[in-house]
Every structure is written in C-alpha cells, then in structure tokens.
CSV table of C-alpha atoms and ligand atoms in Angstrom, one decimal:
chain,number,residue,atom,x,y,z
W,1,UNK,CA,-26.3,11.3,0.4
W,2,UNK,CA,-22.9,12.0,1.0
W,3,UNK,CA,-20.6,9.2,-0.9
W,4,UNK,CA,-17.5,7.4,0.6
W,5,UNK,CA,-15.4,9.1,-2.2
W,6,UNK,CA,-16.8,12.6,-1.1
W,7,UNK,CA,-15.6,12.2,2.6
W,8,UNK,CA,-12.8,10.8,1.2
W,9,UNK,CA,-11.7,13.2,-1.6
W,10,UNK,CA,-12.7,16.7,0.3
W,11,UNK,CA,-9.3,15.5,2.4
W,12,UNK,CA,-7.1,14.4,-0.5
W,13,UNK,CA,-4.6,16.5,-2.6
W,14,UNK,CA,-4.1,13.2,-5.3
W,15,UNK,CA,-6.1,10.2,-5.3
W,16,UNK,CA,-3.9,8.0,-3.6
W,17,UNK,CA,-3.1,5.8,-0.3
W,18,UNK,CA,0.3,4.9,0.5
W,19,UNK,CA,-0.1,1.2,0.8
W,20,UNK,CA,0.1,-0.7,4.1
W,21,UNK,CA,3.8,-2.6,4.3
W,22,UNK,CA,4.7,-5.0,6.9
W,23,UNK,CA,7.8,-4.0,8.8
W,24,UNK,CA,8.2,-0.7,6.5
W,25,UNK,CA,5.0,1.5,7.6
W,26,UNK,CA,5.6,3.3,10.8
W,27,UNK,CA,3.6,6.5,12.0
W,28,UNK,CA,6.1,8.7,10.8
W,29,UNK,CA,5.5,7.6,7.6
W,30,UNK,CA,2.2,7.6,7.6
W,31,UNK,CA,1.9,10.9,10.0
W,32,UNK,CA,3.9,12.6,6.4
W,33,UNK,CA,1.8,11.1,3.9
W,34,UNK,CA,-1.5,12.4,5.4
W,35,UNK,CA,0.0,15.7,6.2
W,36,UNK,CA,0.7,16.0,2.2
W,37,UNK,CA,-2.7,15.1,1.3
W,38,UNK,CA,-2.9,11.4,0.4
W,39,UNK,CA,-3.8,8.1,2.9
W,40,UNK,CA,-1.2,7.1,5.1
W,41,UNK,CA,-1.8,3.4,6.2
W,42,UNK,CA,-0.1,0.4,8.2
W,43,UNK,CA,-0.5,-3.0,9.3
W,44,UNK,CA,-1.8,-3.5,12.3
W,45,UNK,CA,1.0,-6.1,12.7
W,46,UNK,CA,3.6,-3.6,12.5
W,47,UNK,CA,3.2,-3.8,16.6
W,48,UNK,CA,4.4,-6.1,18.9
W,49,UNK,CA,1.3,-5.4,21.3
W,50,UNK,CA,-2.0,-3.7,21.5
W,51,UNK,CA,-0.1,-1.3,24.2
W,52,UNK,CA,1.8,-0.3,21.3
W,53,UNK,CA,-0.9,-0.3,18.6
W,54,UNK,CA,-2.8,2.2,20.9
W,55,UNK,CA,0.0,4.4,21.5
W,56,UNK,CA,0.9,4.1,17.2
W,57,UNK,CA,-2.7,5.7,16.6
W,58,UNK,CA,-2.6,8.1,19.5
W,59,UNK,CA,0.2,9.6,17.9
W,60,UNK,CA,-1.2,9.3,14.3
W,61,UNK,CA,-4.4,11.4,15.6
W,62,UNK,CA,-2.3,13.5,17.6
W,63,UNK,CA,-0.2,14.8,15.0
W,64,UNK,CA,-2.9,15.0,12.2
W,65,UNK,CA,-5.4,17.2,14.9
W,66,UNK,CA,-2.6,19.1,15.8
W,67,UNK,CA,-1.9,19.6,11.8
W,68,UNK,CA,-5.5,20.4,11.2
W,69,UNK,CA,-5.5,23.2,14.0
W,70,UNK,CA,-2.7,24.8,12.8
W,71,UNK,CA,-3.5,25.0,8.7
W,72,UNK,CA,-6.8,24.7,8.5
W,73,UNK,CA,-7.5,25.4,4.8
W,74,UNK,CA,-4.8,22.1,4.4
W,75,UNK,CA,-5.8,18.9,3.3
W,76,UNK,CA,-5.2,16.7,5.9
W,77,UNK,CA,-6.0,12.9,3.8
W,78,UNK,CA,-7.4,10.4,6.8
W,79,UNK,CA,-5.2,7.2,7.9
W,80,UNK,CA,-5.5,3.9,7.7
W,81,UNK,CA,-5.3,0.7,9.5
W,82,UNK,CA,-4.6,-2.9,7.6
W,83,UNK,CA,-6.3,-6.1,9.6
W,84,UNK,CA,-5.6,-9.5,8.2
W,85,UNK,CA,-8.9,-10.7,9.1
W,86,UNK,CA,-8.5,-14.7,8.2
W,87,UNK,CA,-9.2,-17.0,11.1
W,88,UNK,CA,-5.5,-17.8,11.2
W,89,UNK,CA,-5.1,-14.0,12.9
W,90,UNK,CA,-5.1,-14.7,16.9
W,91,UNK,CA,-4.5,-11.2,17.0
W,92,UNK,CA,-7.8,-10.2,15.4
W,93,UNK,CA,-9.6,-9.6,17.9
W,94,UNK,CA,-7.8,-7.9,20.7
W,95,UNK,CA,-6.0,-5.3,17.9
W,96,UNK,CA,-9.9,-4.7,17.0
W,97,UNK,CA,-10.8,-3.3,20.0
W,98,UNK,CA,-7.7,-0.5,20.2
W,99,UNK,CA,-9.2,0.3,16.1
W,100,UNK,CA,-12.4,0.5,17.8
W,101,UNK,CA,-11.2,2.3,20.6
W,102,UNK,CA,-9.7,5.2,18.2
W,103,UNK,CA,-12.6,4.8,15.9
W,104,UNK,CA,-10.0,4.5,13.0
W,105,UNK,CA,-11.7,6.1,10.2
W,106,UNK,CA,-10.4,3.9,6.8
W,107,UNK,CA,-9.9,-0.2,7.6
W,108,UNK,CA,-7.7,-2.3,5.3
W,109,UNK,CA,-9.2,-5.8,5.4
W,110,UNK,CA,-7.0,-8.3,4.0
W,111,UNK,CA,-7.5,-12.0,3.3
W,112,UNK,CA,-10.4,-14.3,4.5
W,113,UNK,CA,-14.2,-12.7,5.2
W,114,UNK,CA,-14.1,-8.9,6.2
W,115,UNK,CA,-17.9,-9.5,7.2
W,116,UNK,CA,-18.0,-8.9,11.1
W,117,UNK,CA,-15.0,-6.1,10.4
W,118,UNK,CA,-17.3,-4.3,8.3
W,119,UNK,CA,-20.4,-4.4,10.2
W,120,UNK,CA,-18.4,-3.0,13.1
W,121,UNK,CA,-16.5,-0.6,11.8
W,122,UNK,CA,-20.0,1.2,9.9
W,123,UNK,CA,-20.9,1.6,13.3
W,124,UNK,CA,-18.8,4.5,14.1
W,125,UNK,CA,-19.4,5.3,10.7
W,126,UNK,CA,-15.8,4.2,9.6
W,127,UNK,CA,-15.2,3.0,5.8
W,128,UNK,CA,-13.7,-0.7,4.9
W,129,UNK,CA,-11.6,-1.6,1.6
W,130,UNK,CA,-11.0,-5.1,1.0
W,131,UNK,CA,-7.6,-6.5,-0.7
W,132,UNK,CA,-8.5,-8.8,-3.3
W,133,UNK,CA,-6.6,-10.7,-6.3
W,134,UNK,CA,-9.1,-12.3,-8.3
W,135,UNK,CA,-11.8,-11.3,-9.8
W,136,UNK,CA,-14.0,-14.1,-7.5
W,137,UNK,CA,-12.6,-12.7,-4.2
W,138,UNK,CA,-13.9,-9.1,-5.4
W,139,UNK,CA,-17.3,-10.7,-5.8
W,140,UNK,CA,-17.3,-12.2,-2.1
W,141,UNK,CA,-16.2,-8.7,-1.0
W,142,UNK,CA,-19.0,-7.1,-2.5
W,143,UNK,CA,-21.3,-9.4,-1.2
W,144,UNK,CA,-19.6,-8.7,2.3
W,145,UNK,CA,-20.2,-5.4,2.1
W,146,UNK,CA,-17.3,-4.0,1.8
W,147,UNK,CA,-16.7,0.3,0.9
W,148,UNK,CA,-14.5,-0.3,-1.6
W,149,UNK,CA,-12.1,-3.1,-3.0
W,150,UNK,CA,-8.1,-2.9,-3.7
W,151,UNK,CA,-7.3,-4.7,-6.7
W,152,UNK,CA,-3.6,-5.9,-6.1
W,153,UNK,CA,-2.5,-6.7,-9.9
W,154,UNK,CA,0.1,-8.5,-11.0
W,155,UNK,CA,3.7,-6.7,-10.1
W,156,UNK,CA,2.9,-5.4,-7.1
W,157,UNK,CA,4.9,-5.7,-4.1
W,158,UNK,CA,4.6,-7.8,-1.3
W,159,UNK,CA,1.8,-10.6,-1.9
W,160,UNK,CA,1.2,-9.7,-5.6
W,161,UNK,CA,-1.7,-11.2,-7.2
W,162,UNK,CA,-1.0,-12.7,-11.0
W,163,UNK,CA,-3.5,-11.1,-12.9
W,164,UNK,CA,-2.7,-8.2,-15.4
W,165,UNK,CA,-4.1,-4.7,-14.2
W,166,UNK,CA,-5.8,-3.7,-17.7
W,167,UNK,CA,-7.9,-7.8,-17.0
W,168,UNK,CA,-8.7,-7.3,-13.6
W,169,UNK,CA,-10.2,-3.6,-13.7
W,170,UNK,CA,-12.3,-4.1,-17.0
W,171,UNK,CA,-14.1,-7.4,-14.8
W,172,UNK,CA,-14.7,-6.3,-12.0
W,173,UNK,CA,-16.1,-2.5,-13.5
W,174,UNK,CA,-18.7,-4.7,-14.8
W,175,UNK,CA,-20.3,-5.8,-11.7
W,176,UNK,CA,-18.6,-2.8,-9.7
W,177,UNK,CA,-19.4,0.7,-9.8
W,178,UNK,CA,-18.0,1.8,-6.2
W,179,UNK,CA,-14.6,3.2,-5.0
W,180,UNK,CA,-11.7,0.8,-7.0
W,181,UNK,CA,-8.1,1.3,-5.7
W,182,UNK,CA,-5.3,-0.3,-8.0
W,183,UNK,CA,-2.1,-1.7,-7.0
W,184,UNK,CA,0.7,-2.5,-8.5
W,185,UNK,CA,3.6,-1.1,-10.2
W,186,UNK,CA,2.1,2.4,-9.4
W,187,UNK,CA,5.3,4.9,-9.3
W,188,UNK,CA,4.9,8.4,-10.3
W,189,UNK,CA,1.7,10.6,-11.4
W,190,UNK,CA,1.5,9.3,-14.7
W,191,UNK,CA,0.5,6.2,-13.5
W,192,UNK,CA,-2.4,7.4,-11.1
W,193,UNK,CA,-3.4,9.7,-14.1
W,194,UNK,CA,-3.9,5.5,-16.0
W,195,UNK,CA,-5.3,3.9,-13.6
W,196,UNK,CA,-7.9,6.5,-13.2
W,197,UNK,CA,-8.3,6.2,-17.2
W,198,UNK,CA,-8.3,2.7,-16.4
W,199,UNK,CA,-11.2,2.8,-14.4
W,200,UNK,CA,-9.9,3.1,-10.9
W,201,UNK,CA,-10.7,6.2,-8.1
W,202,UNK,CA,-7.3,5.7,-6.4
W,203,UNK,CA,-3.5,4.3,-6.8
W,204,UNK,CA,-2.6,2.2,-3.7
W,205,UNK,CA,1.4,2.9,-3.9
W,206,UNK,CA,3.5,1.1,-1.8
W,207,UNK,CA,7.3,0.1,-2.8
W,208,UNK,CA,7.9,4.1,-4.0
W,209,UNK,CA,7.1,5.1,-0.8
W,210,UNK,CA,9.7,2.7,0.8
W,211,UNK,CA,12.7,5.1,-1.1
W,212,UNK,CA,11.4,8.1,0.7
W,213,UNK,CA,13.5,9.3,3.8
W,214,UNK,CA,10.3,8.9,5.9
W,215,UNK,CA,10.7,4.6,5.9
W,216,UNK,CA,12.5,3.8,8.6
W,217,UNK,CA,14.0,0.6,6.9
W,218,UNK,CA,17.5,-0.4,6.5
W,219,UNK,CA,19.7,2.3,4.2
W,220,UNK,CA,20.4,-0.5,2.4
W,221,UNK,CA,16.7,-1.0,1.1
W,222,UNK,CA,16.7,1.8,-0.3
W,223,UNK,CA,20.1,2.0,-2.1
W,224,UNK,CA,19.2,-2.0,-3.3
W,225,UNK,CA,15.5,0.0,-4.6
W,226,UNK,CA,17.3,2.8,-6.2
W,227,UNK,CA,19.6,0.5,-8.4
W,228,UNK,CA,17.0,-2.1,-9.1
W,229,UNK,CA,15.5,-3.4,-12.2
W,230,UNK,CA,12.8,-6.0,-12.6
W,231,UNK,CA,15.0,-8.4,-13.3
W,232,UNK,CA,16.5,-8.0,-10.1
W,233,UNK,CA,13.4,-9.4,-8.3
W,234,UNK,CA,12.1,-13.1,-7.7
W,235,UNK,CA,9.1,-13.8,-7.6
W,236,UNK,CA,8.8,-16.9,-5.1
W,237,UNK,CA,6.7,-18.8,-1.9
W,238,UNK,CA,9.9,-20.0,-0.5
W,239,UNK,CA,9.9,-17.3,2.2
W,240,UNK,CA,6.6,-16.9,3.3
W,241,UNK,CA,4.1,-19.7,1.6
W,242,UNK,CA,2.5,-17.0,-0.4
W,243,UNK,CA,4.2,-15.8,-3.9
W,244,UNK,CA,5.6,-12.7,-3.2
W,245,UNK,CA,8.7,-10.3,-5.0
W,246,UNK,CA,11.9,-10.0,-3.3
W,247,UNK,CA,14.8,-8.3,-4.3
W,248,UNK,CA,17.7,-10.6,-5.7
W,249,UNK,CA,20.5,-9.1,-4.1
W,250,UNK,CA,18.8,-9.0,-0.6
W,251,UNK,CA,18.0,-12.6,-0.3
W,252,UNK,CA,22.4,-13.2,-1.4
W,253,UNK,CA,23.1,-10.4,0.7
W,254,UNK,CA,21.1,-12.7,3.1
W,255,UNK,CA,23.5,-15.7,2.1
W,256,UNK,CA,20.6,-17.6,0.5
W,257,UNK,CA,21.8,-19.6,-2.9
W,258,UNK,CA,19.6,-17.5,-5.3
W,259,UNK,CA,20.0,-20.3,-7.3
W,260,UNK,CA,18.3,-23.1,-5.2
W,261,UNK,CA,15.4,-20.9,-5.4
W,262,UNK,CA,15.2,-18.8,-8.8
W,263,UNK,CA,12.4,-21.0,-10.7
W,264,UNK,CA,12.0,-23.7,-9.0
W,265,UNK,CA,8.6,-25.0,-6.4
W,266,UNK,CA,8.0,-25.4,-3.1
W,267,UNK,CA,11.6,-25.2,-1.7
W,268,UNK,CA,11.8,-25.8,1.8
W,269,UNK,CA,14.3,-23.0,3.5
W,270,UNK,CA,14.1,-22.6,7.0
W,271,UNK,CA,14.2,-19.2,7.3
W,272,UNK,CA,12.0,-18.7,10.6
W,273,UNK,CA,8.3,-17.6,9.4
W,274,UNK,CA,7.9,-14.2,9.3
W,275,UNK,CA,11.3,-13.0,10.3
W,276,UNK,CA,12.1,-14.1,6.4
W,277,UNK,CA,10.8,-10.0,6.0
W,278,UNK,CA,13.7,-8.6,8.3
W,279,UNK,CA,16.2,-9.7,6.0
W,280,UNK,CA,14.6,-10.7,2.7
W,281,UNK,CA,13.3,-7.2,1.1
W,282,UNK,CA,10.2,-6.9,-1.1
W,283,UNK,CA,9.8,-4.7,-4.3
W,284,UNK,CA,7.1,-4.8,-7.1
W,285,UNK,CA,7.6,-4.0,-10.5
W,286,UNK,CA,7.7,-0.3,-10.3
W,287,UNK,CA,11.6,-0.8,-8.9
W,288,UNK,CA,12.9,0.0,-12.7
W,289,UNK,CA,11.1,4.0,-12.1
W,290,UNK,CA,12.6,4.5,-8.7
W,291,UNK,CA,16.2,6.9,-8.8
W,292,UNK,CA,16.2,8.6,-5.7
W,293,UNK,CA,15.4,8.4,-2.3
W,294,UNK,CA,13.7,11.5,-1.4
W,295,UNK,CA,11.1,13.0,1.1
W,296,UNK,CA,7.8,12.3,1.5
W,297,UNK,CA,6.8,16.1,0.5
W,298,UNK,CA,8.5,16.2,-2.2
W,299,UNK,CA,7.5,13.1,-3.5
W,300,UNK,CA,3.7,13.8,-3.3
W,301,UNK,CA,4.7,17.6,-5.3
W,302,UNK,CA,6.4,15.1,-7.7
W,303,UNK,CA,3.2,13.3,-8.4
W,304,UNK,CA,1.1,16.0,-8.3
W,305,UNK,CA,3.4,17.5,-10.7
W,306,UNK,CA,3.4,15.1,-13.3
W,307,UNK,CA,-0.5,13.7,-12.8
W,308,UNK,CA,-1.4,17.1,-14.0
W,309,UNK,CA,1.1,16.9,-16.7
W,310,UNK,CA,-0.6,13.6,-18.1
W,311,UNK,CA,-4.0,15.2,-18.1
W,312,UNK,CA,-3.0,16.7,-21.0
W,313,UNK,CA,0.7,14.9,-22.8
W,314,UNK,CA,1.6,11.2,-22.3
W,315,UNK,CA,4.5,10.7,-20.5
W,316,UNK,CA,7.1,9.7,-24.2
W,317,UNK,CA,6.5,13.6,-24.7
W,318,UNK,CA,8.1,14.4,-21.0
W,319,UNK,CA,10.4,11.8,-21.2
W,320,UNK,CA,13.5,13.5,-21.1
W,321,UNK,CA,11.9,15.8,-18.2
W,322,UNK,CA,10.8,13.1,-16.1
W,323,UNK,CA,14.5,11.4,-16.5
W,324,UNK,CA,15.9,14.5,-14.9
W,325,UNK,CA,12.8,14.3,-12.3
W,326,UNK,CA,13.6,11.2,-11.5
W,327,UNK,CA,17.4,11.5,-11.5
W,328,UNK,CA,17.2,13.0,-8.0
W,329,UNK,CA,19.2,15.8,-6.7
X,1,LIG,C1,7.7,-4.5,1.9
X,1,LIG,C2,6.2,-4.7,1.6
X,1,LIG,C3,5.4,-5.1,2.7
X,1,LIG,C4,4.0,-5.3,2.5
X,1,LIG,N1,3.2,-5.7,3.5
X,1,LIG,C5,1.9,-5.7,3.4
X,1,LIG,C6,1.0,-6.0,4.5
X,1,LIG,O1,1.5,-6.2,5.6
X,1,LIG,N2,-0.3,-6.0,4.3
X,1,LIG,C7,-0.8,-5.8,3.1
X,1,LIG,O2,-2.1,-5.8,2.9
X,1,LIG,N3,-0.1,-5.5,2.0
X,1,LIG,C8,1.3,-5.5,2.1
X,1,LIG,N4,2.1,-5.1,1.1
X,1,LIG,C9,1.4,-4.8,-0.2
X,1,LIG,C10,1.1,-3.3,-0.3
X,1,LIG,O3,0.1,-3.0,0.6
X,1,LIG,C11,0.6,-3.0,-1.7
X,1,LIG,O4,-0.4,-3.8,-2.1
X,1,LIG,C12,1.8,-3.0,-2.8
X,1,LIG,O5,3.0,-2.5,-2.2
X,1,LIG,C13,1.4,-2.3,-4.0
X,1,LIG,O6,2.3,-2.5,-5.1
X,1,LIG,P1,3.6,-1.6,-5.3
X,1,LIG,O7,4.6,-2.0,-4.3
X,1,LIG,O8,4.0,-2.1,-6.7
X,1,LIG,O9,3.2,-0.2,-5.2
X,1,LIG,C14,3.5,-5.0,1.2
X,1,LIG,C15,4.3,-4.6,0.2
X,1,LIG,C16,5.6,-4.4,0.4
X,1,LIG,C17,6.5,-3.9,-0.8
C-alpha cells in the first residue's frame, strides 16, 4: 500500500514544506518552492475572497502542470493549503469548497478539530497535516485522523508553541510512528539533516523563506531579517491574543513603546486585530542564521548543499564555509 510519504517524497528534492505565513505566502512564492522540489504552502486567508482564492490555486496548478510538461524527469513537490479550521473561522466553509473545487492535494489544518476537514479532503484522496503545540493536541489529532502532524516547537515564527523541539519529538514518537514535520528555528540543511536525526520526516521552514526575493513583503522585512538576532525579537500576546515573535525594530519602527510591552502581560494596545501583521513583522529564532536575501533556487541548492554535507561532518567542521555561504554575494 502506497504510503503518504511515498506520494509525497517521489515529488520532493529535500524533505521540506515551506511553511504557510499569513500576509507573506503568495503563489509566486509558493509556485518557486514547488518548482525547486520542496512544498509550497499558504493560508487560505492570504485572500480577501473566495473569487480570489480560486484564481490563487488556478494559477498555482497552472504553473506547476505547465512545469511538469515541460521537464518531465523534474521534481515538481505538490502545494499546500492552510485552513484555520476552529469555529471562530466564518470563512471555513465557503474557502472549503474552492479547496474542494481544485482538489488541493496537501491541507494544513490549524487550530480547533480538523475532523470534517479530514474526512473530506480523503475523499478526493487528498492528505491533511495538523499544526499542533503540545503534546495533548497531537494526541486529538491522531485520534482525528489526521496524515500527519506539524510540531511547531518553541522559536518558531509566528504562533510558536513553548515546548523545546528535542521534548516534543521524543513524546509524541512514542505514540506516533507516521509522517512528523518540525518547525521551528529550521534555517539551512543542517538543520533538516537534525530534525530528521531527531525523529522527524520533514522541516516545515518558514521565516528563511521570508529573506528570499520570491516574498513579496516590504524590503524592509527583509533588510530588518538579515540584521537580526534573537535578541532582537519579543515574544508577546499584545498584538494578536496569541504569543507570537515579532521583530523589535518593526513594532518601534511602528511607533509602539517597546518598552510598554517587553515583559510585561496582557497589555491592551489597540492596534486593529489582524492588521497588527501589516506593520508588526514576525521572525522565529532562526533570524541569527539568516545573511542574505537571495532566490528561492538558490536557496533550495543551498540546503541541498549543506543537508548532504551533514550526512557525513557536523556543521563546527564547515563552519568557516557555511559563514561564507551564508555571507551572501
Ligand atoms: C510572518 C509569519 C506568518 C505566519 N502565518 C501563519 C499562518 O497564517 N498560519 C500558520 O499555520 N502558521 C503561520 N506561521 C507559522 C509558520 O507556518 C511556521 O510554523 C513557522 O514559520 C516555522 O518556524 P520558523 O519561522 O522558525 O521557520 C507564520 C509564521 C510567520 C513567520
């Protein structure tokens, strides 16, 4: 019986999704990352309408057929769509039936019960992964019958979860013995090469591919990426209820008062909902191994590059390679 990771793998170059990213992922995006080999994803919400969701996926499976056609012998990875499938999602349903409409082959389920997603997309013989943070939401996943979960790990971007990526794969392998995807601070091959040690089938990568010249984000993002550290991230609920990393110098660039908010609970900003994303920008921990904005392509060789490298040499005997690697050009 073929496996999820079979149908998955026979299209992948590295074992890796580019992670969904609310305002960041746009086809182009992930049109480039599946082109190169490795799942290109987005959140649903990343439309303003279901007119424009449709026309977002008939251009994704335009371009990847078209791709296909031309280089056959290429490994073209399949996209992804990311539904935040808690009741508080009025937008559930009617985005649901443009996914079901393109018979999107890979959901991304995130928060609440991914149940009646699940069943529905196994109809058209589509695969779900769940997003979880705790070891209890992986069990509920499981139980939901889900493909595969995401373990989001502490010092990812966006909603990171607070438990330490070594903790929360070793738990959940014990009950778990299907496709794993770890997020989290996931930057260059090196680190796909550990979390496969680790236990996992895939890296879910998200805040590298942000400094790629595929994102269509502000210049600025990028630039603020490419000179970040960790300390230069907060690590707050102020903007959107959930604790999530932001960069330092976007939320003063902003003209918040870092310091009405650095350490502190439950501060009450009115900073309009979700629009706090526009201008507050979010980073994970991985900012420190990010030097260069470069291209999708050459990003993906760059990974490939050094996950074969760590097959064989941990990355302290590269180091002075990788520096100039990551150095840019
Ligand atoms: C700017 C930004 C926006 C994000 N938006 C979403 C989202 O809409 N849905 C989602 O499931 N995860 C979202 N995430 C989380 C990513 O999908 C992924 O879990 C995370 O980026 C992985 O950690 P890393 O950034 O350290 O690689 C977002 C992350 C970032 C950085």
């Amino acid at each position: 019986m073929k496996t999820v990771q079979d149908m998955l793998n026979k299209n992948m170059r590295l074992p890796v999704i580019c992670a969904p990213m609310f305002l960041v992922s746009s086809p182009n995006l992930v049109i480039n990352a599946c082109k190169n080999g490795v799942v290109g994803s987005f959140p649903a919400f990343n439309t303003r309408t279901q007119a424009a969701l449709d026309e977002w996926l008939t251009t994704i499976t335009a371009a990847l057929d078209e791709e296909k056609q031309a280089n056959p012998a290429a490994k073209v990875a399949p996209y992804a769509v990311n539904l935040v499938v808690h009741a508080s999602n009025k937008r559930l349903h009617a985005d649901f039936e443009i996914v079901k409409k393109h018979k999107v082959p890979f959901v991304i389920t995130s928060q609440g019960n991914p149940k009646p997603v699940i069943d529905a997309v196994h109809q058209w013989g589509g695969i779900v992964f769940h997003d979880v943070i705790t070891v209890a939401h992986a069990r509920k996943a499981i139980e939901a019958g889900a493909d595969g979960l995401i373990l989001v790990a502490a010092g990812a971007g966006g909603h990171a979860g607070e438990v330490n990526p070594f903790a929360l794969l070793r738990e959940v392998r014990e009950f778990w013995q299907g496709p794993l995807v770890l997020a989290g601070a996931i930057n260059d091959g090196y680190g796909i090469r550990a979390a496969e040690i680790l236990g996992a089938n895939y890296s879910y990568m998200g805040t590298r591919f942000i400094a790629t010249n595929e994102a269509e984000v502000d210049p600025d993002y990028k630039t603020m990426l490419v000179n970040a550290n960790v300390n230069d991230l907060v690590f707050t609920d102020t903007f959107t209820g959930v604790k999530c990393h932001f960069l330092k110098p976007s939320i003063t660039r902003a003209g918040v008062d870092l310091a009405s908010i650095e350490g502190k609970e439950n501060v009450d900003l009115d900073l309009g909902g979700s629009n706090a994303w526009k201008y507050m920008w979010s980073a994970g921990h991985g900012v420190s191994g990010i030097r260069s904005v470069i291209s999708v392509h050459s990003l993906i060789e760059q990974l490939e590059g050094e996950y074969n490298k760590a097959a064989t040499t941990p990355l302290f005997n590269h180091t002075a390679e990788h520096q100039t690697a990551h150095a840019g050009s």
